[in-house]
Amino acid sequence: MYIVVNLIGIAIIAFIVWWFWIYKNRSEARVEGNAIDIVVDSGVYEPSVIRAKTGEELTLRFIRRDSNPCSEKVLFSDLDVSADLPINTPYELTFTPEQKGEFEFACQMGMYRGKLIVE
Ligand SMILES: [Cu+2]
């Protein structure tokens, strides 16, 4: 009996690890008209891969549906950009990416992960 309980526990832990750290939601979108909506819910940014253009002002409109405090912050560590996201109120983060490259963004603990590709 204890073995079964342990196996279930291990399976749950494995699932959590997979869901938050290994599985990547590869939804990809290109910014049209300098703004894009990003839904923050259930451990994923949707879309999670965003393509934008160098030197053009960019507005990322984060729509946070997850009340988990983990999803509150979004950090673009390489770009020195961060924001606190309110729940169920779109938050517009506007900046101009000046360099080409791939820039990861994430919540504080790195459970939510996304990538901004500047072309
Ligand atoms: Cu987090």
PDB file of C-alpha atoms and ligand atoms in Angstrom:
ATOM      1  CA  MET A   1       0.000   0.000   0.000  1.00  0.00           C
ATOM      2  CA  TYR A   2       2.733   2.456   0.894  1.00  0.00           C
ATOM      3  CA  ILE A   3       4.468   1.654  -2.356  1.00  0.00           C
ATOM      4  CA  VAL A   4       1.351   2.558  -4.304  1.00  0.00           C
ATOM      5  CA  VAL A   5       1.031   5.828  -2.432  1.00  0.00           C
ATOM      6  CA  ASN A   6       4.689   6.583  -3.089  1.00  0.00           C
ATOM      7  CA  LEU A   7       4.335   5.782  -6.774  1.00  0.00           C
ATOM      8  CA  ILE A   8       1.350   8.090  -7.055  1.00  0.00           C
ATOM      9  CA  GLY A   9       3.338  10.793  -5.277  1.00  0.00           C
ATOM     10  CA  ILE A  10       6.273  10.345  -7.625  1.00  0.00           C
ATOM     11  CA  ALA A  11       3.962  10.436 -10.634  1.00  0.00           C
ATOM     12  CA  ILE A  12       2.414  13.703  -9.445  1.00  0.00           C
ATOM     13  CA  ILE A  13       5.823  15.265  -8.843  1.00  0.00           C
ATOM     14  CA  ALA A  14       7.027  14.090 -12.257  1.00  0.00           C
ATOM     15  CA  PHE A  15       3.955  15.628 -13.857  1.00  0.00           C
ATOM     16  CA  ILE A  16       4.494  18.952 -12.088  1.00  0.00           C
ATOM     17  CA  VAL A  17       8.145  19.043 -13.123  1.00  0.00           C
ATOM     18  CA  TRP A  18       7.232  18.176 -16.689  1.00  0.00           C
ATOM     19  CA  TRP A  19       4.414  20.715 -16.872  1.00  0.00           C
ATOM     20  CA  PHE A  20       6.311  23.655 -15.451  1.00  0.00           C
ATOM     21  CA  TRP A  21       9.893  23.081 -16.495  1.00  0.00           C
ATOM     22  CA  ILE A  22      10.061  20.694 -19.417  1.00  0.00           C
ATOM     23  CA  TYR A  23       6.887  20.993 -21.438  1.00  0.00           C
ATOM     24  CA  LYS A  24       6.936  24.096 -23.556  1.00  0.00           C
ATOM     25  CA  ASN A  25       3.869  25.463 -25.106  1.00  0.00           C
ATOM     26  CA  ARG A  26       5.230  26.369 -28.516  1.00  0.00           C
ATOM     27  CA  SER A  27       2.464  28.681 -29.569  1.00  0.00           C
ATOM     28  CA  GLU A  28       4.094  31.318 -31.683  1.00  0.00           C
ATOM     29  CA  ALA A  29       2.826  34.652 -32.932  1.00  0.00           C
ATOM     30  CA  ARG A  30       4.137  37.618 -34.856  1.00  0.00           C
ATOM     31  CA  VAL A  31       3.419  41.125 -33.618  1.00  0.00           C
ATOM     32  CA  GLU A  32       1.046  42.884 -36.007  1.00  0.00           C
ATOM     33  CA  GLY A  33       0.557  46.639 -35.752  1.00  0.00           C
ATOM     34  CA  ASN A  34       3.067  46.963 -32.876  1.00  0.00           C
ATOM     35  CA  ALA A  35       0.852  45.316 -30.216  1.00  0.00           C
ATOM     36  CA  ILE A  36       0.055  41.799 -29.146  1.00  0.00           C
ATOM     37  CA  ASP A  37      -2.100  40.179 -26.450  1.00  0.00           C
ATOM     38  CA  ILE A  38      -0.476  37.600 -24.202  1.00  0.00           C
ATOM     39  CA  VAL A  39      -2.748  35.571 -21.916  1.00  0.00           C
ATOM     40  CA  VAL A  40      -1.173  34.455 -18.631  1.00  0.00           C
ATOM     41  CA  ASP A  41      -2.982  31.377 -17.385  1.00  0.00           C
ATOM     42  CA  SER A  42      -2.427  27.799 -16.154  1.00  0.00           C
ATOM     43  CA  GLY A  43       1.344  28.040 -16.141  1.00  0.00           C
ATOM     44  CA  VAL A  44       1.766  29.254 -19.699  1.00  0.00           C
ATOM     45  CA  TYR A  45       2.012  32.440 -21.675  1.00  0.00           C
ATOM     46  CA  GLU A  46      -0.206  32.253 -24.724  1.00  0.00           C
ATOM     47  CA  PRO A  47       1.398  32.866 -27.152  1.00  0.00           C
ATOM     48  CA  SER A  48       4.743  32.005 -25.622  1.00  0.00           C
ATOM     49  CA  VAL A  49       6.984  32.790 -28.578  1.00  0.00           C
ATOM     50  CA  ILE A  50       6.610  36.308 -29.944  1.00  0.00           C
ATOM     51  CA  ARG A  51       8.285  37.685 -33.018  1.00  0.00           C
ATOM     52  CA  ALA A  52       8.851  41.430 -33.203  1.00  0.00           C
ATOM     53  CA  LYS A  53      10.916  43.875 -35.243  1.00  0.00           C
ATOM     54  CA  THR A  54      14.057  45.679 -34.179  1.00  0.00           C
ATOM     55  CA  GLY A  55      13.735  49.384 -33.441  1.00  0.00           C
ATOM     56  CA  GLU A  56       9.935  49.460 -33.497  1.00  0.00           C
ATOM     57  CA  GLU A  57       7.944  50.348 -30.440  1.00  0.00           C
ATOM     58  CA  LEU A  58       6.308  47.231 -29.096  1.00  0.00           C
ATOM     59  CA  THR A  59       3.330  46.878 -26.777  1.00  0.00           C
ATOM     60  CA  LEU A  60       2.890  43.569 -25.012  1.00  0.00           C
ATOM     61  CA  ARG A  61      -0.599  43.492 -23.530  1.00  0.00           C
ATOM     62  CA  PHE A  62      -0.510  40.939 -20.721  1.00  0.00           C
ATOM     63  CA  ILE A  63      -3.875  39.546 -19.670  1.00  0.00           C
ATOM     64  CA  ARG A  64      -3.342  37.683 -16.426  1.00  0.00           C
ATOM     65  CA  ARG A  65      -6.090  35.228 -15.519  1.00  0.00           C
ATOM     66  CA  ASP A  66      -4.067  33.212 -13.014  1.00  0.00           C
ATOM     67  CA  SER A  67      -4.463  34.441  -9.425  1.00  0.00           C
ATOM     68  CA  ASN A  68      -1.400  32.473  -8.322  1.00  0.00           C
ATOM     69  CA  PRO A  69       1.086  35.063  -6.977  1.00  0.00           C
ATOM     70  CA  CYS A  70       3.765  33.289  -8.974  1.00  0.00           C
ATOM     71  CA  SER A  71       2.311  34.756 -12.165  1.00  0.00           C
ATOM     72  CA  GLU A  72       2.338  38.318 -10.863  1.00  0.00           C
ATOM     73  CA  LYS A  73       5.678  39.420 -12.215  1.00  0.00           C
ATOM     74  CA  VAL A  74       7.017  39.191 -15.697  1.00  0.00           C
ATOM     75  CA  LEU A  75      10.740  39.683 -16.127  1.00  0.00           C
ATOM     76  CA  PHE A  76      12.757  40.208 -19.279  1.00  0.00           C
ATOM     77  CA  SER A  77      16.090  39.856 -17.551  1.00  0.00           C
ATOM     78  CA  ASP A  78      18.253  40.491 -20.635  1.00  0.00           C
ATOM     79  CA  LEU A  79      16.328  43.624 -21.572  1.00  0.00           C
ATOM     80  CA  ASP A  80      16.071  45.065 -18.072  1.00  0.00           C
ATOM     81  CA  VAL A  81      12.276  45.193 -18.395  1.00  0.00           C
ATOM     82  CA  SER A  82       9.848  43.954 -15.789  1.00  0.00           C
ATOM     83  CA  ALA A  83       6.249  44.505 -14.725  1.00  0.00           C
ATOM     84  CA  ASP A  84       3.694  43.614 -12.070  1.00  0.00           C
ATOM     85  CA  LEU A  85       0.593  42.210 -13.685  1.00  0.00           C
ATOM     86  CA  PRO A  86      -2.859  42.885 -12.229  1.00  0.00           C
ATOM     87  CA  ILE A  87      -5.430  40.094 -12.370  1.00  0.00           C
ATOM     88  CA  ASN A  88      -8.028  40.286 -15.148  1.00  0.00           C
ATOM     89  CA  THR A  89      -6.993  43.794 -16.145  1.00  0.00           C
ATOM     90  CA  PRO A  90      -4.874  44.056 -19.272  1.00  0.00           C
ATOM     91  CA  TYR A  91      -1.464  45.508 -18.570  1.00  0.00           C
ATOM     92  CA  GLU A  92       0.416  47.160 -21.385  1.00  0.00           C
ATOM     93  CA  LEU A  93       4.161  46.910 -21.352  1.00  0.00           C
ATOM     94  CA  THR A  94       5.629  49.182 -24.011  1.00  0.00           C
ATOM     95  CA  PHE A  95       9.265  49.351 -24.996  1.00  0.00           C
ATOM     96  CA  THR A  96      11.421  49.409 -28.094  1.00  0.00           C
ATOM     97  CA  PRO A  97      13.700  46.418 -28.612  1.00  0.00           C
ATOM     98  CA  GLU A  98      16.886  47.898 -30.051  1.00  0.00           C
ATOM     99  CA  GLN A  99      18.820  44.683 -30.620  1.00  0.00           C
ATOM    100  CA  LYS A 100      18.167  41.591 -32.633  1.00  0.00           C
ATOM    101  CA  GLY A 101      18.157  38.396 -30.687  1.00  0.00           C
ATOM    102  CA  GLU A 102      16.160  35.992 -28.588  1.00  0.00           C
ATOM    103  CA  PHE A 103      15.117  37.228 -25.178  1.00  0.00           C
ATOM    104  CA  GLU A 104      13.561  34.920 -22.630  1.00  0.00           C
ATOM    105  CA  PHE A 105      10.893  36.224 -20.310  1.00  0.00           C
ATOM    106  CA  ALA A 106       9.510  34.497 -17.267  1.00  0.00           C
ATOM    107  CA  CYS A 107       7.764  34.888 -13.957  1.00  0.00           C
ATOM    108  CA  GLN A 108       9.860  35.226 -10.833  1.00  0.00           C
ATOM    109  CA  MET A 109      10.310  31.506 -10.324  1.00  0.00           C
ATOM    110  CA  GLY A 110      10.641  30.643 -13.969  1.00  0.00           C
ATOM    111  CA  MET A 111       7.489  28.563 -14.101  1.00  0.00           C
ATOM    112  CA  TYR A 112       5.951  30.728 -16.774  1.00  0.00           C
ATOM    113  CA  ARG A 113       8.342  30.978 -19.689  1.00  0.00           C
ATOM    114  CA  GLY A 114       8.261  32.760 -22.980  1.00  0.00           C
ATOM    115  CA  LYS A 115      10.572  34.081 -25.612  1.00  0.00           C
ATOM    116  CA  LEU A 116      10.674  37.339 -27.518  1.00  0.00           C
ATOM    117  CA  ILE A 117      12.407  36.999 -30.860  1.00  0.00           C
ATOM    118  CA  VAL A 118      13.535  40.341 -32.225  1.00  0.00           C
ATOM    119  CA  GLU A 119      14.266  40.223 -35.954  1.00  0.00           C
TER     120      GLU A 119
HETATM  121 CU    CU B   1       6.268  31.834 -11.167  1.00  0.00          CU
END
